[in-house]
Every structure is written in C-alpha cells, then in structure tokens.
C-alpha cells in the first residue's frame, strides 16, 4: 500500500502561483504513473496532470502552459507548480498513483489539499 500526503495548498490571488507537493511512502520510481486530480465546487473530479517513470507528462487542456508536474525520485515526491492561477482553478487537489499512463487506473489517493484562488 502507498500513502500519499499532499501539501502546499492555500489562498492565493488570481495571477499568483502555488506549488503543491505529494510525498509518497514508497519508492515512486517503481510506480508506473503519478499525477494530480482536482475537484471544484459542484464539479466532478478531473485529472489535471500526470507523469510516468520515463518523465513523460500529460496535462488537461485547461492548465496547459500554466501548470508543470515534476517528480524527484530521490525524495519520493511529486510536485505541481501552478502559475497564472485563475478563480476557476479553485478546488481540492488530490495526488494519485497508479498505472497506464496518463494514469488511467488510480490505485491510491491522497486526502487532498485545498487551493482557493480569489479574484
């Protein structure tokens, strides 16, 4: 079993930046794919970004050019750098690990971290 703990959420003004971190309890190099999902108020959970062991990345159209996912295998941590934030980015962000890049199957979820973007 893999435990995922997110951090870095908070309140930021539109146009600002935040970096989310996801610390894993296992060696992430052994994990096929990891990524970030989000669920905004009244919305379904959606995949935001994912990264596989080779370092290939995939992004939702709504965040392309603004968000960057990366991984540090030595620290067993995945990051999500979020720039040019918009009010519609407000959501609970969940770290996920699983299989079949771009993370078609999620095996484990973190508990989430709240990101609020004010206008």
mmCIF file of C-alpha atoms in Angstrom:
data_model
loop_
_atom_site.group_PDB
_atom_site.id
_atom_site.type_symbol
_atom_site.label_atom_id
_atom_site.label_comp_id
_atom_site.label_asym_id
_atom_site.label_seq_id
_atom_site.Cartn_x
_atom_site.Cartn_y
_atom_site.Cartn_z
ATOM 1 C CA UNK A 1 0.000 0.000 0.000
ATOM 2 C CA UNK A 2 1.201 3.508 -0.844
ATOM 3 C CA UNK A 3 0.372 6.512 1.303
ATOM 4 C CA UNK A 4 0.299 9.892 -0.390
ATOM 5 C CA UNK A 5 0.406 13.146 1.566
ATOM 6 C CA UNK A 6 -0.230 16.442 -0.173
ATOM 7 C CA UNK A 7 0.906 19.862 0.995
ATOM 8 C CA UNK A 8 1.206 23.378 -0.356
ATOM 9 C CA UNK A 9 -2.401 24.379 -0.819
ATOM 10 C CA UNK A 10 -3.751 27.712 0.338
ATOM 11 C CA UNK A 11 -5.317 31.009 -0.634
ATOM 12 C CA UNK A 12 -3.816 32.987 -3.490
ATOM 13 C CA UNK A 13 -4.930 35.885 -5.642
ATOM 14 C CA UNK A 14 -5.662 35.438 -9.316
ATOM 15 C CA UNK A 15 -2.458 35.552 -11.315
ATOM 16 C CA UNK A 16 -0.440 34.144 -8.447
ATOM 17 C CA UNK A 17 1.440 30.875 -8.041
ATOM 18 C CA UNK A 18 1.488 27.881 -5.737
ATOM 19 C CA UNK A 19 3.495 24.687 -5.648
ATOM 20 C CA UNK A 20 1.875 21.530 -4.414
ATOM 21 C CA UNK A 21 3.912 18.615 -3.119
ATOM 22 C CA UNK A 22 2.973 14.967 -2.790
ATOM 23 C CA UNK A 23 5.144 12.823 -0.559
ATOM 24 C CA UNK A 24 4.846 9.085 -1.139
ATOM 25 C CA UNK A 25 5.557 6.338 1.372
ATOM 26 C CA UNK A 26 7.024 4.113 -1.349
ATOM 27 C CA UNK A 27 9.755 4.367 -3.940
ATOM 28 C CA UNK A 28 7.988 6.305 -6.678
ATOM 29 C CA UNK A 29 10.405 5.036 -9.297
ATOM 30 C CA UNK A 30 8.570 1.721 -9.023
ATOM 31 C CA UNK A 31 5.210 3.375 -9.680
ATOM 32 C CA UNK A 32 4.044 3.378 -13.276
ATOM 33 C CA UNK A 33 2.370 6.774 -13.187
ATOM 34 C CA UNK A 34 1.583 9.534 -10.741
ATOM 35 C CA UNK A 35 -0.462 12.637 -11.047
ATOM 36 C CA UNK A 36 -2.815 15.268 -9.747
ATOM 37 C CA UNK A 37 -6.580 15.409 -9.889
ATOM 38 C CA UNK A 38 -8.858 18.177 -8.693
ATOM 39 C CA UNK A 39 -12.476 18.577 -7.716
ATOM 40 C CA UNK A 40 -14.010 22.023 -7.709
ATOM 41 C CA UNK A 41 -17.272 23.058 -6.028
ATOM 42 C CA UNK A 42 -20.150 21.241 -7.700
ATOM 43 C CA UNK A 43 -17.843 19.627 -10.246
ATOM 44 C CA UNK A 44 -16.633 16.129 -10.973
ATOM 45 C CA UNK A 45 -13.105 15.126 -10.163
ATOM 46 C CA UNK A 46 -10.833 15.650 -13.163
ATOM 47 C CA UNK A 47 -7.268 14.714 -13.958
ATOM 48 C CA UNK A 48 -5.049 17.778 -14.118
ATOM 49 C CA UNK A 49 -1.601 16.385 -14.856
ATOM 50 C CA UNK A 50 0.300 13.111 -14.822
ATOM 51 C CA UNK A 51 3.856 11.882 -15.200
ATOM 52 C CA UNK A 52 5.263 8.420 -15.842
ATOM 53 C CA UNK A 53 8.519 6.760 -14.886
ATOM 54 C CA UNK A 54 10.188 7.971 -18.066
ATOM 55 C CA UNK A 55 9.285 11.549 -17.206
ATOM 56 C CA UNK A 56 6.659 11.952 -19.878
ATOM 57 C CA UNK A 57 3.961 14.418 -18.890
ATOM 58 C CA UNK A 58 0.333 14.947 -19.761
ATOM 59 C CA UNK A 59 -1.920 17.909 -18.968
ATOM 60 C CA UNK A 60 -5.562 18.834 -19.115
ATOM 61 C CA UNK A 61 -6.214 21.478 -21.766
ATOM 62 C CA UNK A 62 -7.397 23.914 -19.106
ATOM 63 C CA UNK A 63 -3.966 24.015 -17.424
ATOM 64 C CA UNK A 64 -1.548 23.593 -20.325
ATOM 65 C CA UNK A 65 1.101 26.284 -20.294
ATOM 66 C CA UNK A 66 0.311 27.235 -16.701
ATOM 67 C CA UNK A 67 0.915 24.077 -14.640
ATOM 68 C CA UNK A 68 4.017 21.887 -14.555
ATOM 69 C CA UNK A 69 4.261 18.451 -12.992
ATOM 70 C CA UNK A 70 7.604 17.037 -11.950
ATOM 71 C CA UNK A 71 8.989 14.252 -9.810
ATOM 72 C CA UNK A 72 12.013 13.836 -7.546
ATOM 73 C CA UNK A 73 12.666 10.121 -7.235
ATOM 74 C CA UNK A 74 15.301 10.639 -4.548
ATOM 75 C CA UNK A 75 12.721 12.349 -2.337
ATOM 76 C CA UNK A 76 9.780 10.166 -3.411
ATOM 77 C CA UNK A 77 7.909 13.365 -4.126
ATOM 78 C CA UNK A 78 5.809 14.671 -6.992
ATOM 79 C CA UNK A 79 5.222 18.370 -7.478
ATOM 80 C CA UNK A 80 2.675 20.514 -9.247
ATOM 81 C CA UNK A 81 3.833 24.047 -9.993
ATOM 82 C CA UNK A 82 0.798 26.209 -10.686
ATOM 83 C CA UNK A 83 1.275 29.628 -12.262
ATOM 84 C CA UNK A 84 -1.136 32.261 -13.547
ATOM 85 C CA UNK A 85 -3.832 30.875 -11.318
ATOM 86 C CA UNK A 86 -7.458 31.648 -12.089
ATOM 87 C CA UNK A 87 -10.545 31.578 -9.854
ATOM 88 C CA UNK A 88 -11.736 28.524 -11.782
ATOM 89 C CA UNK A 89 -8.668 26.642 -10.526
ATOM 90 C CA UNK A 90 -10.218 26.692 -7.060
ATOM 91 C CA UNK A 91 -10.566 23.073 -5.985
ATOM 92 C CA UNK A 92 -9.351 20.335 -3.715
ATOM 93 C CA UNK A 93 -6.272 18.874 -5.360
ATOM 94 C CA UNK A 94 -5.568 15.183 -4.923
ATOM 95 C CA UNK A 95 -2.357 13.316 -5.523
ATOM 96 C CA UNK A 96 -2.765 9.918 -7.153
ATOM 97 C CA UNK A 97 -0.619 6.971 -8.089
ATOM 98 C CA UNK A 98 -1.443 4.113 -10.400
ATOM 99 C CA UNK A 99 -0.988 2.514 -13.790
ATOM 100 C CA UNK A 100 -1.344 3.001 -17.515
ATOM 101 C CA UNK A 101 -0.020 6.445 -18.273
ATOM 102 C CA UNK A 102 -1.554 9.026 -18.318
ATOM 103 C CA UNK A 103 -2.880 7.413 -15.136
ATOM 104 C CA UNK A 104 -5.945 5.639 -16.449
ATOM 105 C CA UNK A 105 -6.108 3.481 -13.339
ATOM 106 C CA UNK A 106 -5.636 5.012 -9.901
ATOM 107 C CA UNK A 107 -4.592 2.646 -7.164
ATOM 108 C CA UNK A 108 -4.033 5.131 -4.350
ATOM 109 C CA UNK A 109 -5.272 8.604 -3.460
ATOM 110 C CA UNK A 110 -4.071 11.243 -1.099
ATOM 111 C CA UNK A 111 -6.528 13.072 1.141
ATOM 112 C CA UNK A 112 -6.287 16.301 -0.810
ATOM 113 C CA UNK A 113 -5.205 19.875 -0.290
ATOM 114 C CA UNK A 114 -7.433 22.903 -0.851
ATOM 115 C CA UNK A 115 -6.459 25.602 -3.318
ATOM 116 C CA UNK A 116 -8.538 28.772 -3.313
ATOM 117 C CA UNK A 117 -7.957 31.461 -5.929
ATOM 118 C CA UNK A 118 -9.560 34.804 -5.249
ATOM 119 C CA UNK A 119 -10.478 37.255 -7.988
#
